[in-house]
Amino acid sequence: QKSFVHSLLKESKARMRVIFLLLMLLQASEATLNTSYYSSVSFEMPRNSTSLSMMRRGLTTSGNMIDNVHLAAAELKKEFATLYGGSTSEIAPTSGVKWYNGDAKDERLVERLLRAMVLGRKFVVVVGGMSDTAGHGNLGSESYPMVMLQALGPVFAAANIQLEVRNMAMGGVPSFPTSVCMKEAFGEDVDLVVWDFRMVERDEIKGELYIRHAVLLNAIVMFKRNNSYLRKLSAKYAKIAGLHVIDETPLVKRLKEESNKAIVE
C-alpha cells in the first residue's frame, strides 16, 4: 500500500504545482454559467456578431451544455480529491489569489470565457517562464502548463470552448527579450498571458515590459509570484490587463503535508 502511495505521488508531481491554477480557472469557468451575471456585464462585440441579444439567447437555450459543464467540473474535483485527499474540496480556490483591479476582480476573465463559450471560440493560455516551467528533465506533456490542459480540457470542451495552452518557457532565458516580440513568440490570439519567471527574475523593468506587451495583445495578465513592484504598476495596468497573482505555494505545502501523513498511515 505504501509503494502504491509513493507511485501515485510520483505520477502526480506535476499536478501538485498547477492545482491552484486549475481551481482558479475552474471557478472562473463555472462563473460564466451564471446567466444573471452574464446579463449584468458588457462585452466588446465581435466583428462577426450581429447583436448582444443573440449571444444572450444562445446562452439561455444552452441548458444541456450547462449541465454537461457542471458534470465535467464535478469529475475534475473528484479526481483532485482522489489524488490529494478529500480535504482538497474544502480549500477555498481564491485563497492565495490577489486581484489588483479592486472589486472587478475576475470580471475580465469571466467575460472572456463567456464570450468564447457562446461563440464557440478558442481560449488561449500562453505561459512564459524558465526551466522549471518548461519542465526540463521531463516530457513536454508533463510540464505543468500541459498538465493544466489535460485536466481542464474536458471542462472547457463541455462549455463549447477549445482550450489551447502554449508552454513558451525556456531555460536560462528571462522574460526579456521575448517580451518585446510577444506577438510573434506567443501569438496574437492569446487570451491569458502567464508570467512565471519567479525562479530568478525580480526586475521591475522586465516585469513592466511583459505586462505592456501583453496589453498590446488585449490579453489578461497573471503573475505566479506577488512581486513587490506589482502594487506600483497596478495603478496603470490593473484594469486594462485584469492584473492578478496566483501563488500556489501555501496550498502545495499543505498538500505535501497531507500526502506525508497518508504515507505514514
Short mmCIF file of C-alpha atoms in Angstrom, two decimals:
data_model
loop_
_atom_site.label_atom_id
_atom_site.label_comp_id
_atom_site.label_asym_id
_atom_site.label_seq_id
_atom_site.Cartn_x
_atom_site.Cartn_y
_atom_site.Cartn_z
CA GLN A 1 0.00 0.00 0.00
CA LYS A 2 2.84 2.39 0.80
CA SER A 3 4.51 1.66 -2.55
CA PHE A 4 1.22 2.46 -4.28
CA VAL A 5 1.02 5.82 -2.49
CA HIS A 6 4.61 6.63 -3.47
CA SER A 7 3.81 5.74 -7.08
CA LEU A 8 0.73 7.92 -7.02
CA LEU A 9 2.66 10.88 -5.62
CA LYS A 10 5.39 10.49 -8.25
CA GLU A 11 2.83 10.31 -11.05
CA SER A 12 1.01 13.44 -9.83
CA LYS A 13 4.07 15.57 -9.06
CA ALA A 14 3.35 17.97 -11.91
CA ARG A 15 -0.25 18.29 -10.78
CA MET A 16 0.89 19.41 -7.32
CA ARG A 17 2.29 22.60 -8.77
CA VAL A 18 -0.62 23.50 -11.01
CA ILE A 19 -3.60 22.51 -8.87
CA PHE A 20 -4.18 26.04 -7.60
CA LEU A 21 -4.20 27.44 -11.12
CA LEU A 22 -6.69 24.76 -12.10
CA LEU A 23 -9.01 25.54 -9.23
CA MET A 24 -8.91 29.24 -10.06
CA LEU A 25 -9.69 28.78 -13.75
CA LEU A 26 -12.33 26.20 -12.89
CA GLN A 27 -14.06 28.69 -10.62
CA ALA A 28 -13.97 31.32 -13.35
CA SER A 29 -15.36 28.92 -15.95
CA GLU A 30 -18.22 27.96 -13.63
CA ALA A 31 -18.97 31.63 -13.07
CA THR A 32 -19.69 32.00 -16.78
CA LEU A 33 -22.68 29.73 -16.34
CA ASN A 34 -24.48 32.26 -14.15
CA THR A 35 -26.92 33.90 -16.53
CA SER A 36 -27.75 36.72 -14.11
CA TYR A 37 -24.08 37.66 -14.05
CA TYR A 38 -24.00 37.40 -17.82
CA SER A 39 -26.86 39.86 -18.23
CA SER A 40 -25.13 42.40 -15.99
CA VAL A 41 -21.81 42.70 -17.82
CA SER A 42 -20.86 44.37 -21.06
CA PHE A 43 -18.79 42.97 -23.89
CA GLU A 44 -16.65 44.20 -26.74
CA MET A 45 -18.78 42.97 -29.62
CA PRO A 46 -17.01 40.62 -32.04
CA ARG A 47 -16.89 41.80 -35.63
CA ASN A 48 -18.87 38.86 -36.97
CA SER A 49 -21.71 39.12 -34.45
CA THR A 50 -24.93 40.99 -35.16
CA SER A 51 -26.09 41.80 -31.65
CA LEU A 52 -25.52 41.12 -27.98
CA SER A 53 -29.11 39.88 -27.69
CA MET A 54 -28.21 36.98 -30.00
CA MET A 55 -25.46 35.97 -27.59
CA ARG A 56 -27.87 36.15 -24.66
CA ARG A 57 -30.40 33.96 -26.46
CA GLY A 58 -27.66 31.48 -27.27
CA LEU A 59 -26.76 31.13 -23.60
CA THR A 60 -30.38 30.96 -22.46
CA THR A 61 -31.10 27.99 -24.73
CA SER A 62 -27.97 26.03 -23.81
CA GLY A 63 -29.28 24.24 -20.74
CA ASN A 64 -27.82 20.86 -21.71
CA MET A 65 -24.38 22.39 -22.20
CA ILE A 66 -24.52 24.00 -18.78
CA ASP A 67 -25.41 20.65 -17.20
CA ASN A 68 -22.54 18.99 -19.06
CA VAL A 69 -20.08 21.62 -17.78
CA HIS A 70 -21.17 21.06 -14.20
CA LEU A 71 -20.75 17.30 -14.65
CA ALA A 72 -17.27 17.72 -16.14
CA ALA A 73 -16.28 20.11 -13.35
CA ALA A 74 -17.56 17.65 -10.75
CA GLU A 75 -15.45 14.87 -12.30
CA LEU A 76 -12.35 17.07 -12.15
CA LYS A 77 -12.95 17.91 -8.50
CA LYS A 78 -13.45 14.21 -7.80
CA GLU A 79 -10.07 13.50 -9.39
CA PHE A 80 -8.46 16.17 -7.20
CA ALA A 81 -9.97 14.52 -4.14
CA THR A 82 -8.61 11.14 -5.23
CA LEU A 83 -5.10 12.47 -5.85
CA TYR A 84 -4.78 14.81 -2.89
CA GLY A 85 -7.29 13.70 -0.30
CA GLY A 86 -10.87 14.56 0.47
CA SER A 87 -9.95 17.80 2.24
CA THR A 88 -8.90 19.33 -1.09
CA SER A 89 -12.52 20.22 -1.82
CA GLU A 90 -12.61 22.27 1.37
CA ILE A 91 -9.74 24.54 0.31
CA ALA A 92 -11.02 27.94 -0.83
CA PRO A 93 -9.98 28.29 -4.50
CA THR A 94 -9.47 32.03 -4.09
CA SER A 95 -7.02 31.84 -1.19
CA GLY A 96 -3.58 32.93 -2.35
CA VAL A 97 -5.10 34.90 -5.23
CA LYS A 98 -4.51 38.63 -5.47
CA TRP A 99 -6.52 40.80 -7.86
CA TYR A 100 -5.22 44.32 -8.40
CA ASN A 101 -8.30 45.76 -10.09
CA GLY A 102 -10.42 46.30 -6.99
CA ASP A 103 -13.97 45.00 -6.89
CA ALA A 104 -13.88 43.98 -10.56
CA LYS A 105 -11.56 41.08 -9.67
CA ASP A 106 -12.03 38.28 -12.25
CA GLU A 107 -14.64 40.14 -14.31
CA ARG A 108 -12.47 40.42 -17.45
CA LEU A 109 -11.51 36.76 -17.26
CA VAL A 110 -15.12 35.67 -16.83
CA GLU A 111 -16.23 37.88 -19.73
CA ARG A 112 -13.54 36.42 -21.98
CA LEU A 113 -14.51 32.87 -21.07
CA LEU A 114 -18.18 33.59 -21.56
CA ARG A 115 -17.66 35.10 -24.99
CA ALA A 116 -15.62 32.06 -26.03
CA MET A 117 -18.33 29.74 -24.72
CA VAL A 118 -21.21 31.43 -26.52
CA LEU A 119 -19.35 31.91 -29.79
CA GLY A 120 -17.58 28.54 -29.73
CA ARG A 121 -14.13 30.10 -29.83
CA LYS A 122 -10.74 29.02 -28.53
CA PHE A 123 -9.43 30.21 -25.18
CA VAL A 124 -5.66 30.51 -25.47
CA VAL A 125 -3.35 30.45 -22.45
CA VAL A 126 0.35 31.16 -23.01
CA VAL A 127 2.84 30.56 -20.21
CA GLY A 128 6.24 32.24 -20.17
CA GLY A 129 8.89 31.10 -17.76
CA MET A 130 12.23 29.40 -17.22
CA SER A 131 13.47 25.81 -16.95
CA ASP A 132 11.16 24.83 -14.09
CA THR A 133 8.14 25.96 -16.10
CA ALA A 134 9.49 24.46 -19.32
CA GLY A 135 9.71 21.16 -17.45
CA HIS A 136 13.28 20.35 -18.45
CA GLY A 137 14.15 16.79 -17.50
CA ASN A 138 10.59 15.62 -18.17
CA LEU A 139 8.48 15.04 -21.23
CA GLY A 140 6.92 18.19 -22.61
CA SER A 141 3.49 16.79 -21.81
CA GLU A 142 4.49 16.58 -18.13
CA SER A 143 5.20 20.30 -17.73
CA TYR A 144 2.59 21.95 -15.56
CA PRO A 145 1.05 24.10 -18.34
CA MET A 146 0.35 20.95 -20.34
CA VAL A 147 -0.98 19.13 -17.28
CA MET A 148 -3.35 22.07 -16.91
CA LEU A 149 -4.52 21.49 -20.48
CA GLN A 150 -5.07 17.79 -19.83
CA ALA A 151 -7.04 18.47 -16.66
CA LEU A 152 -9.17 21.43 -17.78
CA GLY A 153 -9.64 20.45 -21.42
CA PRO A 154 -12.75 18.30 -20.84
CA VAL A 155 -14.41 21.02 -18.74
CA PHE A 156 -13.82 23.66 -21.38
CA ALA A 157 -14.92 21.29 -24.17
CA ALA A 158 -18.21 20.74 -22.35
CA ALA A 159 -18.63 24.53 -22.41
CA ASN A 160 -18.07 24.65 -26.18
CA ILE A 161 -14.59 26.13 -25.68
CA GLN A 162 -11.43 24.70 -27.20
CA LEU A 163 -8.76 25.25 -24.55
CA GLU A 164 -5.31 25.79 -26.03
CA VAL A 165 -2.21 26.03 -23.84
CA ARG A 166 1.21 27.04 -25.16
CA ASN A 167 4.23 26.49 -22.95
CA MET A 168 6.73 29.06 -24.19
CA ALA A 169 9.15 28.78 -21.26
CA MET A 170 12.89 28.43 -21.95
CA GLY A 171 15.65 27.54 -19.52
CA GLY A 172 18.05 30.32 -18.61
CA VAL A 173 16.11 32.99 -20.52
CA PRO A 174 14.35 35.77 -18.56
CA SER A 175 11.18 37.50 -19.73
CA PHE A 176 13.21 39.96 -21.80
CA PRO A 177 13.86 39.94 -24.77
CA THR A 178 10.97 37.59 -25.61
CA SER A 179 8.51 40.07 -24.12
CA VAL A 180 9.24 42.74 -26.74
CA CYS A 181 8.31 40.34 -29.54
CA MET A 182 5.41 38.74 -27.69
CA LYS A 183 3.06 38.87 -30.66
CA GLU A 184 5.47 36.85 -32.78
CA ALA A 185 6.50 34.45 -29.98
CA PHE A 186 3.20 33.89 -28.18
CA GLY A 187 0.69 34.58 -30.96
CA GLU A 188 -1.74 37.46 -31.38
CA ASP A 189 -4.75 35.32 -30.41
CA VAL A 190 -3.72 34.88 -26.76
CA ASP A 191 -6.38 35.40 -24.07
CA LEU A 192 -4.35 34.85 -20.89
CA VAL A 193 -0.61 35.51 -20.56
CA VAL A 194 1.11 33.93 -17.55
CA TRP A 195 4.38 35.26 -16.06
CA ASP A 196 6.33 32.51 -14.29
CA PHE A 197 9.95 33.66 -14.16
CA ARG A 198 9.87 33.58 -10.36
CA MET A 199 12.84 31.24 -10.13
CA VAL A 200 15.31 34.10 -10.73
CA GLU A 201 13.68 37.27 -12.08
CA ARG A 202 12.74 40.19 -9.85
CA ASP A 203 13.40 43.06 -12.23
CA GLU A 204 10.65 45.71 -12.30
CA ILE A 205 11.52 46.98 -15.79
CA LYS A 206 11.37 43.49 -17.28
CA GLY A 207 8.11 42.86 -15.44
CA GLU A 208 6.51 46.03 -16.80
CA LEU A 209 7.68 45.27 -20.34
CA TYR A 210 5.99 41.88 -20.05
CA ILE A 211 2.71 43.45 -18.94
CA ARG A 212 2.81 46.22 -21.55
CA HIS A 213 3.29 43.88 -24.47
CA ALA A 214 0.57 41.56 -23.19
CA VAL A 215 -1.76 44.57 -23.03
CA LEU A 216 -0.95 45.33 -26.67
CA LEU A 217 -2.42 41.91 -27.44
CA ASN A 218 -5.51 42.71 -25.33
CA ALA A 219 -4.61 39.79 -23.06
CA ILE A 220 -5.29 39.24 -19.38
CA VAL A 221 -2.10 39.00 -17.30
CA MET A 222 -1.40 36.57 -14.48
CA PHE A 223 1.77 36.57 -12.36
CA LYS A 224 2.81 33.48 -10.43
CA ARG A 225 4.50 35.50 -7.69
CA ASN A 226 3.34 38.67 -5.99
CA ASN A 227 6.39 40.74 -6.88
CA SER A 228 6.81 43.88 -4.79
CA TYR A 229 6.66 46.15 -7.84
CA LEU A 230 3.20 44.99 -8.90
CA ARG A 231 1.45 47.27 -6.42
CA LYS A 232 3.06 50.31 -8.04
CA LEU A 233 2.37 49.10 -11.56
CA SER A 234 -1.23 48.26 -10.74
CA ALA A 235 -2.25 51.90 -10.99
CA LYS A 236 -1.56 51.73 -14.73
CA TYR A 237 -2.28 48.13 -15.59
CA ALA A 238 -4.71 46.61 -13.08
CA LYS A 239 -7.88 47.35 -15.00
CA ILE A 240 -6.68 47.13 -18.59
CA ALA A 241 -4.76 43.89 -18.01
CA GLY A 242 -7.01 42.27 -15.41
CA LEU A 243 -3.75 42.03 -13.47
CA HIS A 244 -3.68 39.32 -10.84
CA VAL A 245 -1.42 36.90 -8.99
CA ILE A 246 -1.87 33.22 -8.20
CA ASP A 247 0.73 31.88 -5.79
CA GLU A 248 0.00 28.25 -5.03
CA THR A 249 2.96 27.82 -2.66
CA PRO A 250 0.90 27.65 0.59
CA LEU A 251 -1.51 25.16 -0.96
CA VAL A 252 1.27 22.94 -2.29
CA LYS A 253 2.87 22.95 1.17
CA ARG A 254 -0.40 21.86 2.72
CA LEU A 255 -0.91 19.14 0.12
CA LYS A 256 2.59 17.79 0.72
CA GLU A 257 1.96 17.65 4.46
CA GLU A 258 -1.26 15.72 3.91
CA SER A 259 0.47 13.38 1.45
CA ASN A 260 3.22 12.67 4.01
CA LYS A 261 0.56 11.81 6.57
CA ALA A 262 -1.00 9.37 4.10
CA ILE A 263 2.35 7.67 3.56
CA VAL A 264 2.92 7.29 7.30
CA GLU A 265 -0.54 5.88 7.79
#
